[in-house]
mmCIF file of N, CA, C and O in Angstrom:
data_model
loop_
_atom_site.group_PDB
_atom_site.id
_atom_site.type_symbol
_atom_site.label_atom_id
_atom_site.label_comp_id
_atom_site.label_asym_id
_atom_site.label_seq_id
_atom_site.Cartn_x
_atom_site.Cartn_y
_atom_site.Cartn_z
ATOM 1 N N UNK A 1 11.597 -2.955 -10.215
ATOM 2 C CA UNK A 1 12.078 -2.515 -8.917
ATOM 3 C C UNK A 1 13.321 -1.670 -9.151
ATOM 4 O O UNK A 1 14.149 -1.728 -10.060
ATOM 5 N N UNK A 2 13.231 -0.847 -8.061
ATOM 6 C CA UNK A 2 14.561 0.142 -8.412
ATOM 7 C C UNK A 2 15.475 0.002 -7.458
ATOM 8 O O UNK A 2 15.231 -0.838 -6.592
ATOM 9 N N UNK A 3 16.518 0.639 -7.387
ATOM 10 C CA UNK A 3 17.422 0.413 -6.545
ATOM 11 C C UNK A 3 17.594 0.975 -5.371
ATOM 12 O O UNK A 3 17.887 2.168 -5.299
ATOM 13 N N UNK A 4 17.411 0.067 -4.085
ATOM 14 C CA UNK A 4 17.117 0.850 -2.452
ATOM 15 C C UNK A 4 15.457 0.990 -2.554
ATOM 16 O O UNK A 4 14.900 1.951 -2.023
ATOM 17 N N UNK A 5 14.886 0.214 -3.098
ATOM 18 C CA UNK A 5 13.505 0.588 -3.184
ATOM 19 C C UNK A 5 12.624 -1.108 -2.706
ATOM 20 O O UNK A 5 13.031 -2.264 -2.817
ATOM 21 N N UNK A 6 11.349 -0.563 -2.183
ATOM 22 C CA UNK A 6 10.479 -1.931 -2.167
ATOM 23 C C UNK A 6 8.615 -1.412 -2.281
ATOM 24 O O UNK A 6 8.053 -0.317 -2.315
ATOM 25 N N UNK A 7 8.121 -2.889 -2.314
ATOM 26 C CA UNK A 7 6.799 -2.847 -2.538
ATOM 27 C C UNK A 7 6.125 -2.953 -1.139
ATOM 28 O O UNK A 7 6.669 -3.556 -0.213
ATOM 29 N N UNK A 8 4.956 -2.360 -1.032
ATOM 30 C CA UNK A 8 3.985 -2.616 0.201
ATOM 31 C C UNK A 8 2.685 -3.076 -0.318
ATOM 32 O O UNK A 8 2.467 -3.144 -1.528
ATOM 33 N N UNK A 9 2.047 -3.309 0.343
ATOM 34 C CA UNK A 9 0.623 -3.967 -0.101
ATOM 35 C C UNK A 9 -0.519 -3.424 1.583
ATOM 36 O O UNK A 9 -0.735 -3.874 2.709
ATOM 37 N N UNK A 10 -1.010 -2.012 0.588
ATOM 38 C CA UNK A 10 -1.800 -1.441 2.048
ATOM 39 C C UNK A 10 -3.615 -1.475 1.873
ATOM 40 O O UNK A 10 -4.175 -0.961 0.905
ATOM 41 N N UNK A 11 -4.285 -2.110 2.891
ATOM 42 C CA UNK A 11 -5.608 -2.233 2.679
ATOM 43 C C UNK A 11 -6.452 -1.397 3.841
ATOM 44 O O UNK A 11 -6.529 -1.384 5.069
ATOM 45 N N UNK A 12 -6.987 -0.763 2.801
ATOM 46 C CA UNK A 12 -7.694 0.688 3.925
ATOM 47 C C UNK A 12 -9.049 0.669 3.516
ATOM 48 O O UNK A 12 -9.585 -0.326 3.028
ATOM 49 N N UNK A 13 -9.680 1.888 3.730
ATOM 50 C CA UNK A 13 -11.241 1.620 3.842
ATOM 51 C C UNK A 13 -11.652 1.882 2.413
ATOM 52 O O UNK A 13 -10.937 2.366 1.536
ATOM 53 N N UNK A 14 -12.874 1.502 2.308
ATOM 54 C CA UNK A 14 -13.512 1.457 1.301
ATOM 55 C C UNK A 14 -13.346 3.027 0.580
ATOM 56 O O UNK A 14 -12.702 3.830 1.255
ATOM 57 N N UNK A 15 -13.907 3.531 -0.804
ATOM 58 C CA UNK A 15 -13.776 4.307 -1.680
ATOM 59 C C UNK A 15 -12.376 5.092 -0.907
ATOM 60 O O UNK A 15 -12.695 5.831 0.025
ATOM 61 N N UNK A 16 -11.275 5.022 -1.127
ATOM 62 C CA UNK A 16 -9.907 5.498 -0.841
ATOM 63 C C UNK A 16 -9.306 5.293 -2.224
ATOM 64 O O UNK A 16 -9.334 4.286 -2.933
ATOM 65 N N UNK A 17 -8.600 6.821 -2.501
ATOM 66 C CA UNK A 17 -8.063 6.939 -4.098
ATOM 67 C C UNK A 17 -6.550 6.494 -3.275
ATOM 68 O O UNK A 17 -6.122 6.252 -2.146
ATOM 69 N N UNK A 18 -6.079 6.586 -4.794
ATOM 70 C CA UNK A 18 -4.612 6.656 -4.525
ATOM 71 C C UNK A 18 -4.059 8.267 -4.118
ATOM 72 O O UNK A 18 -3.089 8.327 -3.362
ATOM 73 N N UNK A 19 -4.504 9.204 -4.479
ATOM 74 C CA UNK A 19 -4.206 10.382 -3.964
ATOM 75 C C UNK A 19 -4.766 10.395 -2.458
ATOM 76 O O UNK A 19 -3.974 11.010 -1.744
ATOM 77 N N UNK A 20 -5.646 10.014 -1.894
ATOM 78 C CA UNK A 20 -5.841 9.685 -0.624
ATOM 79 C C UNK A 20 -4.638 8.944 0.066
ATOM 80 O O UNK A 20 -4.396 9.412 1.179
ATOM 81 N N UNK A 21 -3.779 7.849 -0.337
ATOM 82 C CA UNK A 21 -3.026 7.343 -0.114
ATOM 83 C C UNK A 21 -1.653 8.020 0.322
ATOM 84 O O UNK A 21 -1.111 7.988 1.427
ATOM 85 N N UNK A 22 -1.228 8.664 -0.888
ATOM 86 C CA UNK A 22 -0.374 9.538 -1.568
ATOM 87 C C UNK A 22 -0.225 10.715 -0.324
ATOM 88 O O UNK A 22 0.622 10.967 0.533
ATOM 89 N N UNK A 23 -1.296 11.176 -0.656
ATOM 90 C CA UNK A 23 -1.168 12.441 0.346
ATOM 91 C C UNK A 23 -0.712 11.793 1.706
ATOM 92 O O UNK A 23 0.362 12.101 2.223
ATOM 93 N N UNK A 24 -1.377 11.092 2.131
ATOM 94 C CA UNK A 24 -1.512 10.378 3.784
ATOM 95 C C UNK A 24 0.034 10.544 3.764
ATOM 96 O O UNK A 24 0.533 11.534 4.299
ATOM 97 N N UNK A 25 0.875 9.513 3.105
ATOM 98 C CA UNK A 25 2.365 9.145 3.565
ATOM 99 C C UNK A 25 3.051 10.652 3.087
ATOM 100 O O UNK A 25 3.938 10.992 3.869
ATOM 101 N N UNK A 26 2.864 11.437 2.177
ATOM 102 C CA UNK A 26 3.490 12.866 2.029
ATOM 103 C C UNK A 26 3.139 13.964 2.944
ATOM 104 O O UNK A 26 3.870 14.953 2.972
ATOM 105 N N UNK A 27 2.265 13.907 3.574
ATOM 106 C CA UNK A 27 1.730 14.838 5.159
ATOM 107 C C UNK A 27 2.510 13.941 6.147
ATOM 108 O O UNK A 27 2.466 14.423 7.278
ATOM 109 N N UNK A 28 3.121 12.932 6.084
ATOM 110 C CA UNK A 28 4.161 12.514 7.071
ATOM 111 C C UNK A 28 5.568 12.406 6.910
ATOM 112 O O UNK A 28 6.345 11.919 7.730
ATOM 113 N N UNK A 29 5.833 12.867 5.855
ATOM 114 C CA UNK A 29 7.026 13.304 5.255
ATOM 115 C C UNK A 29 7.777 11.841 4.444
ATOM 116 O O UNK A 29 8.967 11.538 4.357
ATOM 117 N N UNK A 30 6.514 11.112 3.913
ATOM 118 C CA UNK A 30 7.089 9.910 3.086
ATOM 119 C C UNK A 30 7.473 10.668 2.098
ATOM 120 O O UNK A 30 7.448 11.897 2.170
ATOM 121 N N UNK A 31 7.937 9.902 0.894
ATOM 122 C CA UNK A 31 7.753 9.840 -0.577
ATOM 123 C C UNK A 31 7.486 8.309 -1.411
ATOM 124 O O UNK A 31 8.077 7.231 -1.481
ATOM 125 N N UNK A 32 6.320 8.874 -1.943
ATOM 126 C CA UNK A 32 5.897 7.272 -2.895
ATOM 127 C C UNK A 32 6.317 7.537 -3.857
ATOM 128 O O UNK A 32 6.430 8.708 -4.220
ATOM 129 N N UNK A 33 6.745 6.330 -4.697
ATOM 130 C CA UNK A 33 7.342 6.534 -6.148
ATOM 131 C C UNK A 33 6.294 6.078 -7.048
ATOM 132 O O UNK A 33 6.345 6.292 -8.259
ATOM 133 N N UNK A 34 5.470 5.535 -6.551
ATOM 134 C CA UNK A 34 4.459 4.935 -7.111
ATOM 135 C C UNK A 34 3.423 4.564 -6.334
ATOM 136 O O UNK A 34 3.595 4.561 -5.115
ATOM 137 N N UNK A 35 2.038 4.147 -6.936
ATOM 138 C CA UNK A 35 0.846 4.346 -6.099
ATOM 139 C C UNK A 35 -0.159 3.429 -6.991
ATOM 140 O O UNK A 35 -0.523 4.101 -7.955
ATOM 141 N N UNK A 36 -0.681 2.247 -7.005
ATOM 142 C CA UNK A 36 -1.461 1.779 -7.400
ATOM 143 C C UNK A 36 -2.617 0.936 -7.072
ATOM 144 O O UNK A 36 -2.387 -0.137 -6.514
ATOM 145 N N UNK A 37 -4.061 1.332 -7.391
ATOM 146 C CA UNK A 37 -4.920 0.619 -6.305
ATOM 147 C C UNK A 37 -5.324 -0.564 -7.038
ATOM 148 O O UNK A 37 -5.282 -0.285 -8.236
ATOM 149 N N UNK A 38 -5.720 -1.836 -6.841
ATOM 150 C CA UNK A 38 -5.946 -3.329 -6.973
ATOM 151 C C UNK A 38 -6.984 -3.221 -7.494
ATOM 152 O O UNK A 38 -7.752 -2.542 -6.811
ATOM 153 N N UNK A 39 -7.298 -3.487 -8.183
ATOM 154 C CA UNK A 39 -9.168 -4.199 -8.430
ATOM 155 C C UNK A 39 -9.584 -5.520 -7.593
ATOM 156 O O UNK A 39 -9.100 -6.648 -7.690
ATOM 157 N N UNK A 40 -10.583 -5.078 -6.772
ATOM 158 C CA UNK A 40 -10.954 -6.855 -6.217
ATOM 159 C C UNK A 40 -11.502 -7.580 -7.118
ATOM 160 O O UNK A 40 -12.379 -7.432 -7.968
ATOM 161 N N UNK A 41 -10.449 -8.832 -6.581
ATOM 162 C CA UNK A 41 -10.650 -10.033 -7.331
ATOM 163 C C UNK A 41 -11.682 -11.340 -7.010
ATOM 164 O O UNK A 41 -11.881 -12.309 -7.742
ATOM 165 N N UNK A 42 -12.265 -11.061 -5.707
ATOM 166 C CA UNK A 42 -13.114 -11.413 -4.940
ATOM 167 C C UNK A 42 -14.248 -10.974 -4.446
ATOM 168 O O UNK A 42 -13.920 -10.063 -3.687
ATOM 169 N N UNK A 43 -15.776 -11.125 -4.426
ATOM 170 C CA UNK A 43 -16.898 -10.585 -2.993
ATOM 171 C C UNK A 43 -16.205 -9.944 -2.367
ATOM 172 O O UNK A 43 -15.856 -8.821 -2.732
ATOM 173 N N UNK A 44 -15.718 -10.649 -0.952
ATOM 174 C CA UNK A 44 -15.209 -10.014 -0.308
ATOM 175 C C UNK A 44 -14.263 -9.026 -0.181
ATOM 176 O O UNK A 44 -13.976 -8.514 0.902
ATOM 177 N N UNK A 45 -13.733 -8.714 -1.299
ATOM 178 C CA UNK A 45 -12.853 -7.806 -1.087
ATOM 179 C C UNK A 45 -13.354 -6.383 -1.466
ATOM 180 O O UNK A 45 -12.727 -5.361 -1.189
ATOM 181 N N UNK A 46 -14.301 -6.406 -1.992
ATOM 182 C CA UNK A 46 -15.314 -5.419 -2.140
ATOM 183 C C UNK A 46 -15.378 -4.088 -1.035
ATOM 184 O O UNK A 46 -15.525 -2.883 -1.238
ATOM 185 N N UNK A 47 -15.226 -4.755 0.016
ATOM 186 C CA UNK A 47 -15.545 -4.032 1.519
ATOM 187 C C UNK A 47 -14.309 -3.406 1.578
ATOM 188 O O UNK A 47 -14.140 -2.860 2.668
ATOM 189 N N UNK A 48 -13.328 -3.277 0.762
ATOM 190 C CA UNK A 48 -11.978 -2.301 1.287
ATOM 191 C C UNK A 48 -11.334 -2.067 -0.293
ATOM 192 O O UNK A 48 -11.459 -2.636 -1.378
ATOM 193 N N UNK A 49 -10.662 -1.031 0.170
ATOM 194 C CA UNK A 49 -9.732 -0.562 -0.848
ATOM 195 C C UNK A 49 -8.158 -0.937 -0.970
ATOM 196 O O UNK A 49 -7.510 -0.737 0.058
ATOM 197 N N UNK A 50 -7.403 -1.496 -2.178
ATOM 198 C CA UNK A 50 -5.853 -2.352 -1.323
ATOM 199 C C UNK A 50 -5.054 -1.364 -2.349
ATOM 200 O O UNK A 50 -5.612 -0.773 -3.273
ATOM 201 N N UNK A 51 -3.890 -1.290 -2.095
ATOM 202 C CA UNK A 51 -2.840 -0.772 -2.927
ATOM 203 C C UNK A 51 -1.629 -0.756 -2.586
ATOM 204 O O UNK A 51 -1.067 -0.402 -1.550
ATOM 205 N N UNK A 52 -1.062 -1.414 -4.108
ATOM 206 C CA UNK A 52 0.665 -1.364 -3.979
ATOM 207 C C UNK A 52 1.297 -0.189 -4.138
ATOM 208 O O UNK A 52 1.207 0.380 -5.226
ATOM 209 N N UNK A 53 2.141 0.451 -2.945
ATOM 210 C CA UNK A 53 3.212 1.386 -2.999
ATOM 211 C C UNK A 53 4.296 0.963 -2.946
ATOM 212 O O UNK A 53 4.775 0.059 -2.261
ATOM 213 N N UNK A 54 4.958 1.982 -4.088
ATOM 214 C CA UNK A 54 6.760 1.348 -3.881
ATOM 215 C C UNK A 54 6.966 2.637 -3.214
ATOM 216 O O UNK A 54 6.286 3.652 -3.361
ATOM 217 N N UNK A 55 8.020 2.466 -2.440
ATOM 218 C CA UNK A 55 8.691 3.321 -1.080
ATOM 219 C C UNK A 55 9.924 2.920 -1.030
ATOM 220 O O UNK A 55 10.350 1.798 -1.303
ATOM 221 N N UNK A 56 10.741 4.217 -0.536
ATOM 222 C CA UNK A 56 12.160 3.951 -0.418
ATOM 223 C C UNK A 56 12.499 2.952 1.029
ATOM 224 O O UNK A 56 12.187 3.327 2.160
ATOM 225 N N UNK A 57 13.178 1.656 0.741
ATOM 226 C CA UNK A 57 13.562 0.604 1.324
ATOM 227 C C UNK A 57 13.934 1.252 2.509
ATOM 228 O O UNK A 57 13.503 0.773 3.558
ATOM 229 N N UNK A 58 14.791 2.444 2.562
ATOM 230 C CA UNK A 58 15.107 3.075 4.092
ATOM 231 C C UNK A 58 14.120 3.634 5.264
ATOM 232 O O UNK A 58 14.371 3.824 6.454
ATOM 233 N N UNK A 59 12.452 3.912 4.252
ATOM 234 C CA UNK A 59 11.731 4.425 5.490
ATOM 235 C C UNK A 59 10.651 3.500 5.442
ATOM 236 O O UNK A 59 9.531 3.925 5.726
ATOM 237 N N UNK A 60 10.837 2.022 5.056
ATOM 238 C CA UNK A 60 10.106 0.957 5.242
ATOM 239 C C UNK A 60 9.366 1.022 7.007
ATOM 240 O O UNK A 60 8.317 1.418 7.515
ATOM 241 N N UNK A 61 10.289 0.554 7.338
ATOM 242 C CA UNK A 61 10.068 0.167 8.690
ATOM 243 C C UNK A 61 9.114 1.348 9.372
ATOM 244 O O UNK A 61 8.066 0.822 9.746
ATOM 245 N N UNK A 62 9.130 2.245 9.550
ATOM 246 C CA UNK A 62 8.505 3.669 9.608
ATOM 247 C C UNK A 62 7.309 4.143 8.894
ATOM 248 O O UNK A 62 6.540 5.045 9.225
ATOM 249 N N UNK A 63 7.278 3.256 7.690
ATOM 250 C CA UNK A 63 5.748 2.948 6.985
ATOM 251 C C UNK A 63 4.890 2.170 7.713
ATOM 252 O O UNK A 63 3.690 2.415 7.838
ATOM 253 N N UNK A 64 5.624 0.979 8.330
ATOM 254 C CA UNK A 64 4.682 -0.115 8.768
ATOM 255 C C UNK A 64 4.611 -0.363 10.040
ATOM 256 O O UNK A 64 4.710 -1.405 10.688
ATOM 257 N N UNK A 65 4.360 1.120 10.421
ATOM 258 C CA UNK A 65 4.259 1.285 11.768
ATOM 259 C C UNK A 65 2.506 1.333 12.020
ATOM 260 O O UNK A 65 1.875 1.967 11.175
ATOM 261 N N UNK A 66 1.969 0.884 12.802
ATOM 262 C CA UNK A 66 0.773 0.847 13.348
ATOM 263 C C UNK A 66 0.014 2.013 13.178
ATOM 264 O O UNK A 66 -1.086 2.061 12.627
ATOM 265 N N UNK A 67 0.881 3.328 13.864
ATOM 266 C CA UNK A 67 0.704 4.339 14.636
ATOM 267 C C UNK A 67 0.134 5.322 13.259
ATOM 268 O O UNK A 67 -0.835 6.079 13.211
ATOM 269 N N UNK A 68 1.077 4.998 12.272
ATOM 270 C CA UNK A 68 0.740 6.034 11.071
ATOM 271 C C UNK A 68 -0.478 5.839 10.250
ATOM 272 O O UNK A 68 -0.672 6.469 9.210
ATOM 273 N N UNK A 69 -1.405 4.837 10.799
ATOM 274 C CA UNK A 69 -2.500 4.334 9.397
ATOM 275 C C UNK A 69 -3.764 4.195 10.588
ATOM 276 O O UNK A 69 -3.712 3.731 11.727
ATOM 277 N N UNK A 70 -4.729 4.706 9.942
ATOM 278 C CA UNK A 70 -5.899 4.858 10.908
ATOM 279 C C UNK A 70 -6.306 3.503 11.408
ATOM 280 O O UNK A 70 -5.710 2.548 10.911
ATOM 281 N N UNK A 71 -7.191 3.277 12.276
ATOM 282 C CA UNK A 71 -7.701 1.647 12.441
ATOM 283 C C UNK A 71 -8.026 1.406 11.708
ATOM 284 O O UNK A 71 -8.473 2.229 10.909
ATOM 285 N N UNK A 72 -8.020 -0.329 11.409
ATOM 286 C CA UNK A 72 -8.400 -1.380 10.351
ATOM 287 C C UNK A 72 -7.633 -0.986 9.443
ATOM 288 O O UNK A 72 -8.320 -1.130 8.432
ATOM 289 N N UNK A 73 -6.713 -0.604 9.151
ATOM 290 C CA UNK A 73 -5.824 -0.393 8.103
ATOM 291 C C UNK A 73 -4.618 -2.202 8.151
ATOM 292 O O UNK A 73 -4.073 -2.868 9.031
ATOM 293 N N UNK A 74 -4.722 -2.252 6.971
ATOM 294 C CA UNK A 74 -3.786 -3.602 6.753
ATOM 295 C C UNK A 74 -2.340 -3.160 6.393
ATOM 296 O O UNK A 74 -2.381 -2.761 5.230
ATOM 297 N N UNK A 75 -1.344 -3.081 6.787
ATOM 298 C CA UNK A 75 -0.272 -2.798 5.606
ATOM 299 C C UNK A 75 1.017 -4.332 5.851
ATOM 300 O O UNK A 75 1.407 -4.923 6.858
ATOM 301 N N UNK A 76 1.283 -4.462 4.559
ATOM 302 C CA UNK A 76 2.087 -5.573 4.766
ATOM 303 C C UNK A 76 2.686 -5.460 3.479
ATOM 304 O O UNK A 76 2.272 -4.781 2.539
ATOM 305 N N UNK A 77 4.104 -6.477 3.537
ATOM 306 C CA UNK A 77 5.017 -6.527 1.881
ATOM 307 C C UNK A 77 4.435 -7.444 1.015
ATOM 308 O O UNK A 77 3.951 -8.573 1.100
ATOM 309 N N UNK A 78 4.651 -6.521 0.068
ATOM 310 C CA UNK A 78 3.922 -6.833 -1.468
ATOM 311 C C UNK A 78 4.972 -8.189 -1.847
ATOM 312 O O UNK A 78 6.180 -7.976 -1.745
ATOM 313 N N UNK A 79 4.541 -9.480 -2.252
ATOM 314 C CA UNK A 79 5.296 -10.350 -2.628
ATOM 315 C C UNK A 79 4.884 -10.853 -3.954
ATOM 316 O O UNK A 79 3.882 -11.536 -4.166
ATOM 317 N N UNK A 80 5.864 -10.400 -4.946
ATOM 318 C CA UNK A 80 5.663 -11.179 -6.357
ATOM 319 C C UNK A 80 5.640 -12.283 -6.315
ATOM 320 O O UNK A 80 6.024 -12.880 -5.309
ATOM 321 N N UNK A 81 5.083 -13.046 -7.631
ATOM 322 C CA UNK A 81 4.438 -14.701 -7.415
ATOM 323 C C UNK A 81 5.273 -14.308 -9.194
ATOM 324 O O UNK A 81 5.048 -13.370 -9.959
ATOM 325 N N UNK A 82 6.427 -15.699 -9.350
ATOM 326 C CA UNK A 82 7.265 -15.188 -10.126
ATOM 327 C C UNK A 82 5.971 -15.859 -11.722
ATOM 328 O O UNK A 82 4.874 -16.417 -11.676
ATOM 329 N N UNK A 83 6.621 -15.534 -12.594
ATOM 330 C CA UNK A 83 5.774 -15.627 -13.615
ATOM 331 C C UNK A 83 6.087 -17.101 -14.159
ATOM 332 O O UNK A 83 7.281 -17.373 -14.283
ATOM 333 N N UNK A 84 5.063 -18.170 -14.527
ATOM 334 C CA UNK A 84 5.093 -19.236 -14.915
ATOM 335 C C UNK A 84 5.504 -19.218 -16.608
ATOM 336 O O UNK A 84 5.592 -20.275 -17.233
#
């Protein structure tokens, strides 16, 4: 993690790259510092595409706005599970 920075955890539709991603929040005048899509770990998760973006901590709130992500879009904070 960097400094003034955080993780998101966004689940969108099926076959969605990370340049799909990427672009989306940079045509709205984000910047991602990073972009990585999940492998499902489950069946079910099969049916969608998930990915962690790190984003600057200041235009958080403005990411996880409803309005900016098409329907059925999931977005929520990425929470590390500390290492055993």
């Amino acid at each position: 993690m960097w400094a003034n920075g955080t993780s998101l955890l966004v689940i969108w539709i099926k076959n969605t790259t990370e340049t799909d991603i990427k672009e989306h929040l940079e045509s709205n005048s984000f910047q991602v510092f990073e972009s990585k899509k999940l492998e499902p770990k489950q069946p079910w998760q099969d049916k969608s595409s998930a990915f962690k973006l790190c984003i600057s901590l200041s235009c958080k709130d403005s990411i996880m706005s409803p309005d900016l992500w098409p329907d059925h879009s999931d977005i929520r904070d990425w929470y590390f599970k500390p290492k055993q």
